[in-house]
Tab-separated table of C-alpha atoms and ligand atoms in Angstrom:
chain	number	residue	atom	x	y	z
A	1	MET	CA	0.000	0.000	0.000
A	2	ARG	CA	1.103	3.549	-0.651
A	3	PRO	CA	0.535	6.427	1.789
A	4	CYS	CA	-2.757	8.345	1.515
A	5	ARG	CA	-2.536	11.046	-1.170
A	6	ILE	CA	-3.979	13.701	1.132
A	7	CYS	CA	-2.833	12.901	4.688
A	8	ALA	CA	-0.034	10.277	4.206
A	9	SER	CA	-1.718	7.730	6.522
A	10	LEU	CA	-1.296	3.985	5.833
A	11	ASP	CA	-4.531	3.014	7.642
A	12	TYR	CA	-7.124	1.931	5.033
A	13	THR	CA	-10.444	0.079	4.756
A	14	PRO	CA	-11.209	-1.670	1.415
A	15	VAL	CA	-14.341	-0.355	-0.320
A	16	TYR	CA	-14.408	-2.073	-3.704
A	17	TYR	CA	-12.363	-4.383	-5.923
A	18	ILE	CA	-11.785	-4.249	-9.682
A	19	ASP	CA	-10.092	-7.600	-10.263
A	20	GLU	CA	-6.957	-7.436	-8.089
A	21	VAL	CA	-7.079	-3.632	-7.780
A	22	GLU	CA	-8.379	-2.508	-4.391
A	23	ILE	CA	-10.170	0.810	-3.908
A	24	SER	CA	-9.745	1.876	-0.296
A	25	ARG	CA	-10.933	4.529	2.111
A	26	CYS	CA	-8.325	6.313	4.245
A	27	ASN	CA	-9.405	5.855	7.867
A	28	ARG	CA	-7.796	9.120	8.919
A	29	CYS	CA	-9.066	11.634	6.303
A	30	ASP	CA	-11.826	9.616	4.520
A	31	PHE	CA	-10.281	10.017	1.063
A	32	ILE	CA	-11.162	7.139	-1.318
A	33	GLN	CA	-8.391	6.007	-3.681
A	34	ILE	CA	-6.530	3.105	-5.271
A	35	ALA	CA	-3.875	2.626	-2.628
A	36	SER	CA	-2.339	-0.642	-3.800
A	37	VAL	CA	1.183	-0.401	-5.207
A	38	GLY	CA	1.395	-1.830	-8.739
A	39	SER	CA	-1.942	-0.386	-9.870
A	40	LEU	CA	-0.091	1.901	-12.305
A	41	SER	CA	1.084	-0.995	-14.490
A	42	ILE	CA	-2.544	-2.218	-14.727
A	43	LEU	CA	-3.619	1.333	-15.602
A	44	ASN	CA	-1.004	1.640	-18.338
A	45	ALA	CA	-2.095	-1.708	-19.814
A	46	HIS	CA	-5.715	-0.520	-19.711
A	47	TYR	CA	-4.925	2.754	-21.516
A	48	SER	CA	-2.959	1.041	-24.250
A	49	SER	CA	-5.462	-1.829	-24.796
A	50	CYS	CA	-8.911	-0.274	-24.615
A	51	GLY	CA	-8.697	3.169	-23.040
A	52	HIS	CA	-8.256	6.593	-24.528
A	53	ASP	CA	-6.116	5.450	-27.434
A	54	GLY	CA	-8.450	2.686	-28.597
A	55	PRO	CA	-11.389	3.032	-31.025
A	56	ASP	CA	-13.981	5.705	-30.236
A	57	LEU	CA	-16.776	3.817	-28.437
A	58	ARG	CA	-18.911	6.793	-27.468
A	59	SER	CA	-22.479	7.004	-28.693
A	60	ASN	CA	-23.622	10.026	-30.710
A	61	PHE	CA	-25.836	11.013	-27.785
A	62	ASP	CA	-22.812	11.097	-25.438
A	63	LYS	CA	-20.900	13.201	-27.982
A	64	LEU	CA	-23.772	15.691	-28.126
A	65	LYS	CA	-23.770	15.932	-24.327
A	66	ILE	CA	-20.025	16.675	-24.308
A	67	ILE	CA	-20.424	19.511	-26.833
A	68	ARG	CA	-23.315	21.025	-24.838
A	69	ALA	CA	-21.321	20.691	-21.600
A	70	ALA	CA	-18.583	22.957	-23.053
A	71	GLY	CA	-21.001	25.904	-23.209
A	72	PHE	CA	-22.234	25.353	-19.643
A	73	ARG	CA	-18.656	24.983	-18.390
A	74	ALA	CA	-17.649	28.235	-20.109
A	75	ASP	CA	-20.614	29.994	-18.429
A	76	TYR	CA	-19.600	28.694	-14.966
A	77	PHE	CA	-15.968	29.467	-15.649
A	78	MET	CA	-16.647	33.149	-16.460
A	79	ARG	CA	-19.162	33.583	-13.618
A	80	HIS	CA	-16.942	32.093	-10.881
A	81	THR	CA	-13.519	33.384	-11.967
A	82	GLY	CA	-14.819	36.808	-13.022
A	83	LEU	CA	-12.525	36.609	-16.063
A	84	THR	CA	-13.590	37.998	-19.448
A	85	GLY	CA	-10.249	37.416	-21.182
A	86	GLY	CA	-6.643	36.346	-20.604
A	87	GLU	CA	-4.507	33.204	-20.786
A	88	VAL	CA	-6.329	29.938	-20.040
A	89	LEU	CA	-4.753	26.477	-19.864
A	90	GLU	CA	-6.823	23.275	-19.890
A	91	ILE	CA	-5.295	19.999	-18.703
A	92	GLY	CA	-7.046	17.067	-20.391
A	93	ALA	CA	-8.412	19.203	-23.236
A	94	SER	CA	-9.839	16.167	-25.099
A	95	GLU	CA	-11.250	17.281	-28.470
A	96	GLY	CA	-10.972	20.939	-27.474
A	97	HIS	CA	-14.695	21.777	-27.157
A	98	PHE	CA	-14.195	23.916	-24.024
A	99	LEU	CA	-11.101	25.713	-25.346
A	100	ASP	CA	-12.871	26.356	-28.660
A	101	GLU	CA	-15.804	27.874	-26.741
A	102	LEU	CA	-13.489	30.121	-24.671
A	103	ARG	CA	-11.533	31.171	-27.768
A	104	GLY	CA	-14.852	32.292	-29.268
A	105	ARG	CA	-15.393	34.425	-26.156
A	106	GLY	CA	-12.042	36.221	-26.587
A	107	PHE	CA	-9.624	34.176	-24.424
A	108	ASN	CA	-6.105	33.006	-25.422
A	109	VAL	CA	-6.198	29.260	-24.904
A	110	THR	CA	-3.697	26.399	-24.551
A	111	GLY	CA	-4.362	22.707	-23.917
A	112	VAL	CA	-2.584	19.537	-22.846
A	113	GLU	CA	-4.026	16.257	-24.188
A	114	PRO	CA	-1.955	13.080	-24.588
A	115	SER	CA	-4.759	10.856	-25.961
A	116	ARG	CA	-5.849	10.589	-29.592
A	117	HIS	CA	-8.732	13.020	-28.826
A	118	GLY	CA	-6.087	15.785	-28.890
A	119	LEU	CA	-5.750	15.357	-32.675
A	120	LYS	CA	-9.279	16.722	-33.126
A	121	ALA	CA	-8.389	19.730	-30.955
A	122	VAL	CA	-5.347	20.411	-33.155
A	123	GLU	CA	-7.575	20.120	-36.254
A	124	LYS	CA	-9.706	22.933	-34.786
A	125	GLY	CA	-6.558	25.112	-34.918
A	126	LEU	CA	-6.123	25.052	-31.132
A	127	HIS	CA	-2.697	25.173	-29.460
A	128	VAL	CA	-2.681	21.767	-27.740
A	129	HIS	CA	0.400	19.912	-26.429
A	130	ARG	CA	-0.096	16.260	-27.320
A	131	ASP	CA	1.940	14.777	-24.477
A	132	MET	CA	1.710	13.845	-20.790
A	133	LEU	CA	1.658	16.878	-18.483
A	134	GLU	CA	5.060	16.035	-16.933
A	135	ASN	CA	6.692	16.167	-20.412
A	136	VAL	CA	5.261	19.561	-21.408
A	137	ALA	CA	7.262	22.762	-20.767
A	138	LEU	CA	4.747	25.364	-19.530
A	139	LYS	CA	5.673	28.923	-18.616
A	140	ASP	CA	5.836	29.741	-14.887
A	141	ALA	CA	3.408	32.328	-13.431
A	142	HIS	CA	1.873	32.808	-16.892
A	143	TYR	CA	-1.808	31.740	-16.799
A	144	ASP	CA	-4.862	33.637	-15.546
A	145	ALA	CA	-6.721	30.348	-15.118
A	146	ILE	CA	-6.098	26.607	-15.362
A	147	CYS	CA	-8.986	24.139	-15.787
A	148	LEU	CA	-9.257	20.396	-15.186
A	149	PHE	CA	-12.624	18.884	-16.170
A	150	GLN	CA	-13.055	15.201	-15.235
A	151	VAL	CA	-9.280	14.645	-15.206
A	152	ILE	CA	-7.809	15.110	-11.671
A	153	GLU	CA	-9.115	11.607	-10.760
A	154	HIS	CA	-6.829	10.088	-13.424
A	155	PHE	CA	-3.552	11.284	-11.848
A	156	GLU	CA	-1.394	9.051	-9.643
A	157	ASP	CA	-0.216	12.119	-7.682
A	158	PRO	CA	-3.029	14.732	-7.751
A	159	LEU	CA	-1.385	16.854	-5.040
A	160	GLY	CA	1.884	16.996	-7.014
A	161	VAL	CA	-0.069	18.008	-10.145
A	162	LEU	CA	-1.895	20.793	-8.310
A	163	ARG	CA	1.364	22.103	-6.833
A	164	LEU	CA	2.894	22.134	-10.317
A	165	LEU	CA	-0.132	24.018	-11.715
A	166	TYR	CA	0.037	26.470	-8.798
A	167	SER	CA	3.493	27.508	-10.037
A	168	LYS	CA	2.112	28.040	-13.567
A	169	LEU	CA	-0.593	30.499	-12.430
A	170	LYS	CA	-0.125	34.236	-12.109
A	171	ALA	CA	-0.586	35.649	-8.583
A	172	GLY	CA	-4.355	35.689	-8.015
A	173	GLY	CA	-4.914	33.259	-10.914
A	174	CYS	CA	-7.761	30.736	-10.729
A	175	LEU	CA	-7.828	26.956	-10.734
A	176	VAL	CA	-11.074	25.254	-11.812
A	177	VAL	CA	-11.525	21.551	-11.019
A	178	GLU	CA	-14.531	19.345	-11.844
A	179	THR	CA	-14.538	15.655	-10.860
A	180	PRO	CA	-17.111	12.894	-10.185
A	181	ASP	CA	-18.647	12.998	-6.695
A	182	ILE	CA	-18.125	9.728	-4.793
A	183	TYR	CA	-21.128	10.661	-2.618
A	184	SER	CA	-23.426	11.624	-5.513
A	185	VAL	CA	-26.982	10.304	-5.616
A	186	GLY	CA	-26.010	8.511	-8.838
A	187	SER	CA	-23.185	6.622	-7.111
A	188	LYS	CA	-25.781	5.053	-4.810
A	189	PHE	CA	-28.780	4.520	-7.074
A	190	GLU	CA	-27.640	4.561	-10.685
A	191	LYS	CA	-26.259	1.056	-10.829
A	192	THR	CA	-24.349	-1.164	-8.477
A	193	PRO	CA	-21.429	-1.009	-8.823
A	194	TRP	CA	-21.140	2.651	-9.742
A	195	LYS	CA	-19.995	2.948	-13.369
A	196	LEU	CA	-17.232	5.346	-12.342
A	197	PHE	CA	-15.405	2.648	-10.357
A	198	ASN	CA	-12.802	2.027	-13.006
A	199	VAL	CA	-9.060	1.441	-13.057
A	200	GLU	CA	-8.681	4.759	-14.915
A	201	HIS	CA	-9.943	6.543	-11.801
A	202	ILE	CA	-7.229	6.402	-9.163
A	203	THR	CA	-8.876	8.839	-6.755
A	204	TYR	CA	-12.557	9.403	-5.787
A	205	PHE	CA	-13.399	12.849	-4.484
A	206	SER	CA	-16.184	14.381	-2.442
A	207	GLN	CA	-16.690	18.135	-2.157
A	208	LYS	CA	-14.793	17.997	1.168
A	209	SER	CA	-11.790	15.956	-0.019
A	210	LEU	CA	-11.450	18.006	-3.229
A	211	ASP	CA	-11.336	21.214	-1.214
A	212	GLU	CA	-8.858	19.632	1.260
A	213	LEU	CA	-6.565	18.736	-1.635
A	214	LEU	CA	-6.762	22.241	-3.160
A	215	LYS	CA	-5.914	23.784	0.207
A	216	ALA	CA	-3.011	21.337	0.682
A	217	ALA	CA	-1.605	22.586	-2.649
A	218	GLY	CA	-1.754	26.192	-1.365
A	219	PHE	CA	-5.013	27.409	-2.965
A	220	LYS	CA	-7.825	29.467	-1.407
A	221	ILE	CA	-11.312	28.147	-2.274
A	222	ILE	CA	-13.593	30.790	-3.793
A	223	ALA	CA	-16.515	28.621	-5.001
A	224	SER	CA	-17.483	25.024	-4.337
A	225	ARG	CA	-20.654	23.313	-5.576
A	226	HIS	CA	-22.206	20.315	-7.259
A	227	CYS	CA	-22.859	20.156	-10.973
A	228	ASP	CA	-23.965	17.791	-13.709
A	229	TYR	CA	-21.265	16.558	-15.997
A	230	ASP	CA	-23.465	16.480	-19.090
A	231	GLY	CA	-25.147	19.802	-18.411
A	232	LEU	CA	-28.357	18.762	-20.209
A	233	ARG	CA	-30.685	20.837	-18.087
A	234	LEU	CA	-34.083	22.169	-18.904
A	235	PRO	CA	-35.947	25.094	-17.309
A	236	PHE	CA	-38.034	22.340	-15.704
A	237	ALA	CA	-35.123	21.633	-13.327
A	238	LYS	CA	-35.223	25.154	-11.905
A	239	MET	CA	-38.954	24.906	-11.354
A	240	LEU	CA	-38.527	21.501	-9.716
A	241	LYS	CA	-35.802	22.937	-7.527
A	242	ARG	CA	-38.195	25.498	-6.057
A	243	VAL	CA	-40.583	22.707	-5.101
A	244	VAL	CA	-38.063	20.091	-3.987
A	245	VAL	CA	-35.603	22.201	-2.013
A	246	PRO	CA	-38.111	23.113	0.754
A	247	LEU	CA	-38.959	19.382	1.060
A	248	ILE	CA	-35.293	18.470	1.586
A	249	ASN	CA	-34.657	21.214	4.141
A	250	PRO	CA	-31.743	19.896	6.298
A	251	GLY	CA	-33.720	20.879	9.431
A	252	PHE	CA	-36.069	17.975	8.734
A	253	LYS	CA	-34.444	14.589	9.465
A	254	GLY	CA	-36.104	12.315	6.907
A	255	PRO	CA	-34.656	9.471	4.803
A	256	LEU	CA	-33.927	11.858	1.927
A	257	GLN	CA	-31.762	14.010	4.216
A	258	LYS	CA	-29.785	10.885	5.176
A	259	ILE	CA	-29.252	9.991	1.537
A	260	LEU	CA	-28.098	13.487	0.702
A	261	ALA	CA	-25.830	13.733	3.753
A	262	LYS	CA	-22.183	13.255	2.827
A	263	GLU	CA	-21.370	10.928	5.708
A	264	ILE	CA	-23.546	8.128	4.305
A	265	ASP	CA	-21.500	4.942	4.107
A	266	ILE	CA	-20.399	3.323	0.865
A	267	ARG	CA	-20.190	-0.466	1.092
A	268	TYR	CA	-19.759	-2.171	-2.234
A	269	ARG	CA	-17.039	-4.706	-1.449
A	270	THR	CA	-18.003	-6.713	-4.474
A	271	SER	CA	-15.716	-7.735	-7.280
A	272	ASP	CA	-16.370	-6.925	-10.895
A	273	HIS	CA	-14.184	-9.315	-12.831
A	274	SER	CA	-16.192	-8.941	-16.004
A	275	ARG	CA	-15.720	-5.216	-16.398
A	276	ILE	CA	-12.257	-4.790	-17.897
A	277	SER	CA	-12.450	-7.785	-20.254
A	278	ALA	CA	-15.979	-6.788	-21.320
A	279	VAL	CA	-14.694	-3.490	-22.729
A	280	GLY	CA	-12.658	-5.379	-25.319
A	281	ALA	CA	-15.607	-7.609	-26.258
A	282	ARG	CA	-17.876	-4.619	-26.882
A	283	GLN	CA	-15.600	-3.068	-29.472
A	284	GLY	CA	-16.675	-3.160	-33.101
A	285	ALA	CA	-19.115	-1.235	-35.311
A	286	GLY	CA	-22.108	-3.563	-34.782
A	287	GLY	CA	-21.911	-3.175	-31.002
A	288	LYS	CA	-21.607	0.580	-31.328
A	289	ARG	CA	-24.736	0.891	-33.502
A	290	LEU	CA	-26.720	-1.150	-31.007
A	291	ARG	CA	-25.520	1.049	-28.148
A	292	ASP	CA	-26.396	4.185	-30.158
A	293	ILE	CA	-29.966	2.932	-30.503
A	294	LYS	CA	-30.147	1.989	-26.807
A	295	LYS	CA	-28.813	5.419	-25.814
A	296	MET	CA	-31.339	7.227	-28.006
A	297	LEU	CA	-34.192	5.231	-26.520
A	298	ALA	CA	-32.878	5.927	-23.012
A	299	ALA	CA	-32.261	9.649	-23.683
A	300	PRO	CA	-35.543	10.989	-22.235
A	301	PHE	CA	-34.915	9.018	-19.025
A	302	ASP	CA	-31.302	10.202	-18.935
A	303	ILE	CA	-32.355	13.863	-19.286
A	304	LEU	CA	-35.075	13.430	-16.638
A	305	MET	CA	-32.580	11.920	-14.149
A	306	SER	CA	-30.086	14.699	-14.877
A	307	ASN	CA	-32.798	17.274	-14.160
A	308	ILE	CA	-33.861	15.579	-10.936
A	309	ALA	CA	-30.229	15.424	-9.757
A	310	TYR	CA	-29.884	19.139	-10.492
A	311	ALA	CA	-33.164	19.915	-8.734
A	312	LEU	CA	-31.760	18.138	-5.657
A	313	ASP	CA	-28.551	20.197	-6.096
A	314	ARG	CA	-26.568	16.957	-6.016
A	315	GLY	CA	-25.364	16.511	-9.573
A	316	SER	CA	-22.970	13.709	-10.459
A	317	SER	CA	-19.868	15.876	-9.979
A	318	VAL	CA	-18.241	18.335	-7.621
A	319	TYR	CA	-16.839	21.601	-8.878
A	320	SER	CA	-14.421	23.946	-7.110
A	321	VAL	CA	-12.828	27.231	-8.080
A	322	ALA	CA	-9.732	28.253	-6.115
A	323	ARG	CA	-7.335	31.174	-6.225
A	324	LYS	CA	-3.535	31.315	-5.978
B	401	ZN	ZN1	-5.885	10.221	4.297
């Protein structure tokens, strides 16, 4: 076992297994992570066999959600950082949807994206380094903001990454981090086991542990909230929120309050041996078409669930903005 990535403790409780990889909870600070030594070699094998450099397995519906999310993320970004221009760096820029959106709003943008998705960003004419972060030479104290959307959970040393990015920000510059919420409603009800338990995800944050990590790297938190990754929200969600929020008032101790409380326990402790090998078996055009059809049929349900999660103010992800 390796020391806890936040508090350096070696005292863990196992939460979940993906084959021989153990996901554990730190008994001192509560941070959930892959703590077993040797997990990196499994991760590297996963990336090279069926991960980000394999064939594109996403459905057209998922692609549409990602494009729409870029607009919502740009809105949040401008609202919470107060920036209307300047130098912005995105780590894990993927196909460059977010950077493209910010460029359209007058920002100078740079990305880092080692996977094949980065090619599409380059095709958009974006300045994207197609290499691992540790191999890219970035200017010190240069950026007004640095963003990481659904990427901090992929790093072996998230604290080291945040300290590195701290040095790349100007004084007063902003860091924006969005990551799946281990205590989200979806993690409990969506499916068992939660689909985000995956060897690609080394660390599993809550709003509290994300903020602890940002503070440990020297940042001051300026905004911290829940959000939906896909951002497919309708005005209906806002209306629902006005009705639902009074019902889930924390002053009333009902079952819903327990579910929404962060301290609720997570006990999976099951093994999912089929998961990694199943990814390989699903590859191929026929499988993809079938999944496209399934996704389209499930879309209304997906949008409804996304809206309900938003109405409960417990989207699938946590989102923090911090200042240097
Ligand atoms: Zn810890």
